[in-house]
Short mmCIF file of C-alpha atoms in Angstrom, two decimals:
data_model
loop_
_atom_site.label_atom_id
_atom_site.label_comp_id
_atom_site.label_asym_id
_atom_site.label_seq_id
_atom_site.Cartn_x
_atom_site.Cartn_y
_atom_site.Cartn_z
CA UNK X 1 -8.66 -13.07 -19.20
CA UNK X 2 -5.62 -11.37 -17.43
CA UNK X 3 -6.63 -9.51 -14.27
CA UNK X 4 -4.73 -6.48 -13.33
CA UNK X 5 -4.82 -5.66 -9.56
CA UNK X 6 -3.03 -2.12 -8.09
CA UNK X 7 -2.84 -1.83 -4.13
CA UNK X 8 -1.51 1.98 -3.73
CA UNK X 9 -0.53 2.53 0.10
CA UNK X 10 -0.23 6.00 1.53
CA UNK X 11 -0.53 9.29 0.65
CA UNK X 12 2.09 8.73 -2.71
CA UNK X 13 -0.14 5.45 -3.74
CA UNK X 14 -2.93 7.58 -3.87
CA UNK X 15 -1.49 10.65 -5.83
CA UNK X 16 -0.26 7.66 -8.26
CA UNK X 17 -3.68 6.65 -8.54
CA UNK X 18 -4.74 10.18 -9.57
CA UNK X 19 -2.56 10.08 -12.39
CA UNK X 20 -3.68 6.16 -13.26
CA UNK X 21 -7.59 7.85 -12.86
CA UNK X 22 -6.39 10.31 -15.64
CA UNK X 23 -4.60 8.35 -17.95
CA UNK X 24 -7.23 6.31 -17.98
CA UNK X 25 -9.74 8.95 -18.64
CA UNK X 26 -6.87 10.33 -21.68
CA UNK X 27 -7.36 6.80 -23.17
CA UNK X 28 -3.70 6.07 -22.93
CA UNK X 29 -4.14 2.69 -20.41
CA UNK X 30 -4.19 -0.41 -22.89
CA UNK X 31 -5.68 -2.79 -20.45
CA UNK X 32 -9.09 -4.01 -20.40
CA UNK X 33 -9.61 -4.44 -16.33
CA UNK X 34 -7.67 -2.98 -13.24
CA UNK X 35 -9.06 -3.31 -9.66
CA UNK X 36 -7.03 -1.11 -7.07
CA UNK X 37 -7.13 -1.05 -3.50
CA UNK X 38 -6.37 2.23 -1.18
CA UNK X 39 -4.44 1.84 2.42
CA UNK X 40 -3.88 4.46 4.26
CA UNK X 41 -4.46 5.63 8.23
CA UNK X 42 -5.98 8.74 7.34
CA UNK X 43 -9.32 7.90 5.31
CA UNK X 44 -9.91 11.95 5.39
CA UNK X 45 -6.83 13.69 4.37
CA UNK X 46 -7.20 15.28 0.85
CA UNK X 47 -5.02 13.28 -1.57
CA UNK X 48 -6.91 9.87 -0.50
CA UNK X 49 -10.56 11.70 -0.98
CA UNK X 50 -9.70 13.27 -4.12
CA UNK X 51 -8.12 9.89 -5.15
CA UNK X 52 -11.56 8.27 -4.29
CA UNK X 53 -13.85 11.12 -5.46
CA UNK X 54 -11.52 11.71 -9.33
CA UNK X 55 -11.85 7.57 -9.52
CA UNK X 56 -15.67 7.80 -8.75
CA UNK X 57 -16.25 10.66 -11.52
CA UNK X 58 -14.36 8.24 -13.99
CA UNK X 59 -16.62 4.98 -13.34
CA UNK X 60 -19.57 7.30 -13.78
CA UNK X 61 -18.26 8.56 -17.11
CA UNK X 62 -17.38 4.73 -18.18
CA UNK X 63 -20.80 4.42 -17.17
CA UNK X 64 -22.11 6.57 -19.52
CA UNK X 65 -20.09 6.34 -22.04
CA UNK X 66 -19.57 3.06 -22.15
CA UNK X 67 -19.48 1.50 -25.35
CA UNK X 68 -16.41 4.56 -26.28
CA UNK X 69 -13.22 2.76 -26.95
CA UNK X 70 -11.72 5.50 -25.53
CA UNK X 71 -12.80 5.11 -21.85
CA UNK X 72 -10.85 2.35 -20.94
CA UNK X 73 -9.45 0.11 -18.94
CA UNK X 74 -12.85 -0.44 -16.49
CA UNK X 75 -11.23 0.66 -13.38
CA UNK X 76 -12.80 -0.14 -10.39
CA UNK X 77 -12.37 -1.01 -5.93
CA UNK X 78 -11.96 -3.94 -5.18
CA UNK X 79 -13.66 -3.68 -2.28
CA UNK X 80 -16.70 -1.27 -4.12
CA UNK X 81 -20.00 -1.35 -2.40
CA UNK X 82 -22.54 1.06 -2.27
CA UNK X 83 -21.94 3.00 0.78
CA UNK X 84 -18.03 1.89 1.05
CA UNK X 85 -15.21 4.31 2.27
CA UNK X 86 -13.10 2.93 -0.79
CA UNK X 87 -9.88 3.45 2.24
CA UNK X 88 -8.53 0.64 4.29
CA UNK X 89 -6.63 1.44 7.16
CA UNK X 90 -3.97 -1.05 8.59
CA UNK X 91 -5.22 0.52 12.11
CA UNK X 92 -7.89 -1.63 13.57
CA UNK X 93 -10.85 -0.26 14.73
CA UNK X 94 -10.08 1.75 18.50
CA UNK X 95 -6.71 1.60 18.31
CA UNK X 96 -5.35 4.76 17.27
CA UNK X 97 -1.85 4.71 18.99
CA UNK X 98 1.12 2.76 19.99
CA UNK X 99 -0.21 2.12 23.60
CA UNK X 100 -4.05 1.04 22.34
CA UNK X 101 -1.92 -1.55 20.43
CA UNK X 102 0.14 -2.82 23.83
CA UNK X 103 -3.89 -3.22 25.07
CA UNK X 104 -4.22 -5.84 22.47
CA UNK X 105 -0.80 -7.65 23.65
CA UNK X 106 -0.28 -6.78 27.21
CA UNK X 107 3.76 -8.19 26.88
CA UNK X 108 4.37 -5.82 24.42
CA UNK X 109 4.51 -2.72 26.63
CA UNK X 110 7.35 -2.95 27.92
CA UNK X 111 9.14 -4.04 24.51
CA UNK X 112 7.45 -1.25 22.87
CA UNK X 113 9.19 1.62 25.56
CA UNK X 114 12.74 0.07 23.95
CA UNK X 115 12.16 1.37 20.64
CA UNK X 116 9.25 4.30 20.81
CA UNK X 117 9.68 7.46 22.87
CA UNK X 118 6.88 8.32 24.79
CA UNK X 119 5.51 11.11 22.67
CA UNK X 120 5.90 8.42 19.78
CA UNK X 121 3.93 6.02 21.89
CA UNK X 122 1.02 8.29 22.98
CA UNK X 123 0.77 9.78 19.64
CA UNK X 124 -2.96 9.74 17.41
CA UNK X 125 -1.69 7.99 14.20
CA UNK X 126 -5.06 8.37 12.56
CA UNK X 127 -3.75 10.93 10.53
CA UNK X 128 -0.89 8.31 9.78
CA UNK X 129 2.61 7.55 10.50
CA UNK X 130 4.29 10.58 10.59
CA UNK X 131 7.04 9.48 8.22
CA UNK X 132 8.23 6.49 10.74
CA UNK X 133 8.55 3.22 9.03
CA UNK X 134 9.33 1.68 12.16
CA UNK X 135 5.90 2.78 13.47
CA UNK X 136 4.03 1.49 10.68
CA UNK X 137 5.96 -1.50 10.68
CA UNK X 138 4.11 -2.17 13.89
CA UNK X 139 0.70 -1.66 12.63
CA UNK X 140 1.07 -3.79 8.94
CA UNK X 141 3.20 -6.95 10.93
CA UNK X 142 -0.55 -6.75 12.99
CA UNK X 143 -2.72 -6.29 9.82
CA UNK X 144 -5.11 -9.11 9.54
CA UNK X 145 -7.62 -7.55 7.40
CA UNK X 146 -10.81 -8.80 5.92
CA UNK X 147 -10.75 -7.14 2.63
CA UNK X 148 -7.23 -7.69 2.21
CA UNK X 149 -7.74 -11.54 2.73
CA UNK X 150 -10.45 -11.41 0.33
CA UNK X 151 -8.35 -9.92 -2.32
CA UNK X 152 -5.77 -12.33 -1.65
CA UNK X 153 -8.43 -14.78 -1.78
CA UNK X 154 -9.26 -14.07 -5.70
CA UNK X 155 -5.81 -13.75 -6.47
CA UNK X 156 -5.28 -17.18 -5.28
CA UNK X 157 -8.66 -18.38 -6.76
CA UNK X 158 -7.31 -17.10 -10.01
CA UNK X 159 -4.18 -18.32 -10.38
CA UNK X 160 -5.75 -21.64 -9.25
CA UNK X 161 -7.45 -21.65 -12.46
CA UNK X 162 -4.31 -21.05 -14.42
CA UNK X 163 -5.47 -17.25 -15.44
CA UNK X 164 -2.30 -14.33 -15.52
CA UNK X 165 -2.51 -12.29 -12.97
CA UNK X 166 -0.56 -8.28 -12.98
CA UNK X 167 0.05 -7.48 -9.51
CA UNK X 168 1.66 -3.37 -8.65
CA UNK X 169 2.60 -2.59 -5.57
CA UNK X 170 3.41 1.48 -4.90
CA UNK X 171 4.19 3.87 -2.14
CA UNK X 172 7.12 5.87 -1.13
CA UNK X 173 10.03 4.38 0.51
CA UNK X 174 10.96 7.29 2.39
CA UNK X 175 7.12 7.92 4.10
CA UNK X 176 5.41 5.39 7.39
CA UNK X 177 2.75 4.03 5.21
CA UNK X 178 4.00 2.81 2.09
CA UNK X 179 7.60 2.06 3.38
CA UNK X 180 5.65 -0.30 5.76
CA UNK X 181 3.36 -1.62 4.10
CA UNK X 182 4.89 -2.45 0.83
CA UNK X 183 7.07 -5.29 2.11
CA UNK X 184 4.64 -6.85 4.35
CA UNK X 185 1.44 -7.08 2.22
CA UNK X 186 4.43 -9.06 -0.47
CA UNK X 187 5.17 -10.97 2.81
CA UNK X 188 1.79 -11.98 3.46
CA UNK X 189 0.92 -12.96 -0.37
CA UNK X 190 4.15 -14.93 -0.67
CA UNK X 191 3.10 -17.08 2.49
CA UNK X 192 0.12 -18.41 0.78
CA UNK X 193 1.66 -18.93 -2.45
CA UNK X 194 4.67 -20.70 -0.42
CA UNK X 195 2.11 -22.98 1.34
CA UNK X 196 0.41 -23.50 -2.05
CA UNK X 197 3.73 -24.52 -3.42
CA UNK X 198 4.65 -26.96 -0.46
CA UNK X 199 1.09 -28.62 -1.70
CA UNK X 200 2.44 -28.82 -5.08
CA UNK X 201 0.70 -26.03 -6.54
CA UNK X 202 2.95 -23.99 -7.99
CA UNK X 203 0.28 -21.29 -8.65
CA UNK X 204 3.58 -18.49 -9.17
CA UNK X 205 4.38 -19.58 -12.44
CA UNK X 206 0.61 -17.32 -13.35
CA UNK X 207 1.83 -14.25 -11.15
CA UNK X 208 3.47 -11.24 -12.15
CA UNK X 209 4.72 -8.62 -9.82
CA UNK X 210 6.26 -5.09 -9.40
CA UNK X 211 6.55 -2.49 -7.63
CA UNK X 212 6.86 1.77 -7.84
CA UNK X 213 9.09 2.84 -4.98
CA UNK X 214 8.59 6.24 -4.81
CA UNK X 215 11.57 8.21 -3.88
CA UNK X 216 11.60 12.21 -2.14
CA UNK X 217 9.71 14.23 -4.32
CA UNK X 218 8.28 16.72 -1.26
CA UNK X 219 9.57 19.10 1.71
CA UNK X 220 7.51 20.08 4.05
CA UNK X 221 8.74 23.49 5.57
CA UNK X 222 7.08 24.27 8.68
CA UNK X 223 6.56 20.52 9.91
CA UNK X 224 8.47 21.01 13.07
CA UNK X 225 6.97 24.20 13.72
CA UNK X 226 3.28 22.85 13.09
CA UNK X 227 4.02 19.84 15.52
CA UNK X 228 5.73 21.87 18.26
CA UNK X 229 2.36 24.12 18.33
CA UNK X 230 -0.03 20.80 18.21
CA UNK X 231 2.32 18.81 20.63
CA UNK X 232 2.87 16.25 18.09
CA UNK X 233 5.39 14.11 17.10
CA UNK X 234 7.24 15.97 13.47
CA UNK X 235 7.59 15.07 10.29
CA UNK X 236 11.40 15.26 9.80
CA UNK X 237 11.68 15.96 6.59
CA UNK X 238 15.83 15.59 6.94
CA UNK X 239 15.00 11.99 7.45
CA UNK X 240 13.60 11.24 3.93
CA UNK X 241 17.46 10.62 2.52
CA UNK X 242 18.44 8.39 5.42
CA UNK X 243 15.07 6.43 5.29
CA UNK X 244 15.80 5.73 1.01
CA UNK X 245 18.72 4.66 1.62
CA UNK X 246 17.90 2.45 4.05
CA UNK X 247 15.36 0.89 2.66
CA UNK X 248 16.68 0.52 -0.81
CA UNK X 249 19.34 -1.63 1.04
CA UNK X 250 16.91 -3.53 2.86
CA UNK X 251 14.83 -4.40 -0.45
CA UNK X 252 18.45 -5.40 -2.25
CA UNK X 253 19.75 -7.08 1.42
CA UNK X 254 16.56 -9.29 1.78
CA UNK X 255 16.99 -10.12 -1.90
CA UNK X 256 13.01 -8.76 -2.91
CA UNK X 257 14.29 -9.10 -6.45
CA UNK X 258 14.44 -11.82 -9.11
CA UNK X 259 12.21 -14.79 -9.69
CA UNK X 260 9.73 -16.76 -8.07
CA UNK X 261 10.91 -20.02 -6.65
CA UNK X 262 8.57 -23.01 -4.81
CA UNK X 263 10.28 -21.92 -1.56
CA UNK X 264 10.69 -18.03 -2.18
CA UNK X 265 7.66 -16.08 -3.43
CA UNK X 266 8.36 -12.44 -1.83
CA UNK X 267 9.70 -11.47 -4.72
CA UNK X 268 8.92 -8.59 -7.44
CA UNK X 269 10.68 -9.12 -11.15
CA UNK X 270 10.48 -5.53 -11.70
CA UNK X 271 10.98 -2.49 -9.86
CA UNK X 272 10.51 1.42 -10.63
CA UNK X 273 11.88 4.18 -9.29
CA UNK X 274 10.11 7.39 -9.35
CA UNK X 275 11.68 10.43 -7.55
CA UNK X 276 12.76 14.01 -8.06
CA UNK X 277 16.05 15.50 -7.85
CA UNK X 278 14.51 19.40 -6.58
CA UNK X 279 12.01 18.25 -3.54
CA UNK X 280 8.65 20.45 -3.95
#
């Protein structure tokens, strides 16, 4: 049987999920299975929880309804228990800024003052990234995370037995989250698929993925004002363009398109765009 995975990252994953939850619900997703996975910094901002609480309301109704043909695919966590937070957060636990991070690696410090004002260093990211790729870049190249490994884990496990596997990747482009994280959970797939490869497994030829870039759909108004008054870093919403752009080229640059080879699986053999020309 095919397995279906989603991994939405940030605050846009999680309004995509939303929509996913309702389709779902509308009986308009012809799949039998999809798993998804939630990352995101802030585990209590409103779009994750109403993500988490909409797909909770949906597996009850599947529950009840179950033998409908309506109520389907069977969406559910991947990493579902009882009592679970459904969010992962590429922060690890006590380290909420730049500087808890230099704690970790001492040498860093000093690297880290190159690139990062100080307000960017000393700022709480629980709430997440503040729109700064380069920020969350920092976090996701550190992410060593159990559930994530486990995922990747049945994925492998999967393919291994020479079952299809769907694999979608979404976030914005233009956020700290999703820009971030997007390329580097590909990265650290593609390493295990590479070193499964170099064993002469070529376990890619099961694997299909993609990805939904989101593009500016948003503006938030009184950002700077908000972050002035809280002595936070701001949102700068006149960076969303610059940040597309940029990492639009970096996806075409680094050549994250195409097909798999033994040597080269960071790839994704379809990509959406989703964006709006008026921001909201």
């Amino acid at each position: 049987m095919m397995k279906n995975y989603m991994i939405c990252i940030g605050g846009s994953g999680a309004r995509v999920l939303r929509a996913v939850t309702h389709i779902s619900a509308c009986g308009l997703l012809r799949m039998e299975n999809l798993e998804v996975v939630l990352i995101d910094p802030d585990k209590d901002t409103k779009t994750t929880t109403m993500a988490v609480d909409e797909l909770k309301d949906y597996q009850e109704i599947t529950r009840i309804y179950g033998g409908n043909r309506h109520f389907r695919p069977s969406v559910t966590h991947f990493r579902q228990r009882k009592n679970d937070s459904y969010i992962i957060s590429p922060m690890a636990e006590n380290v909420n800024t730049l500087l808890d991070l230099c704690k970790t690696e001492p040498d860093s410090e000093d690297i880290m003052s190159w690139f990062f004002r100080k307000n960017e260093r000393e700022q709480n990211l629980d709430k997440g990234f503040y729109a700064r790729p380069a920020i969350g870049s920092v976090f996701f190249s550190n992410f060593r995370n159990e559930d994530i490994s486990r995922l990747f884990d049945a994925i492998i496990g999967t393919l291994r037995n020479q079952e299809p596997v769907n694999l979608l990747f979404i976030g914005s482009v233009f956020g700290g989250t999703g820009a971030s994280g997007i390329p580097t959970l590909l990265k650290l797939l593609a390493e295990r698929l590479e070193r499964e490869g170099r064993n002469g497994n070529e376990l890619f030829r099961y694997l299909n993925t993609a990805a939904v870039f989101i593009l500016p759909y948003f503006n938030v108004l009184d950002a700077e004002t908000k972050a002035r008054e809280n002595a936070e870093i701001a949102i700068q919403v006149g960076s969303f363009t610059g940040n597309t752009r940029q990492a639009l080229y970096y996806y075409d640059a680094e050549q994250f398109y195409g097909n798999f080879t033994a040597d080269n699986c960071r790839k994704f053999q379809n990509i959406y765009l989703v964006g709006q020309s008026s921001l909201d």
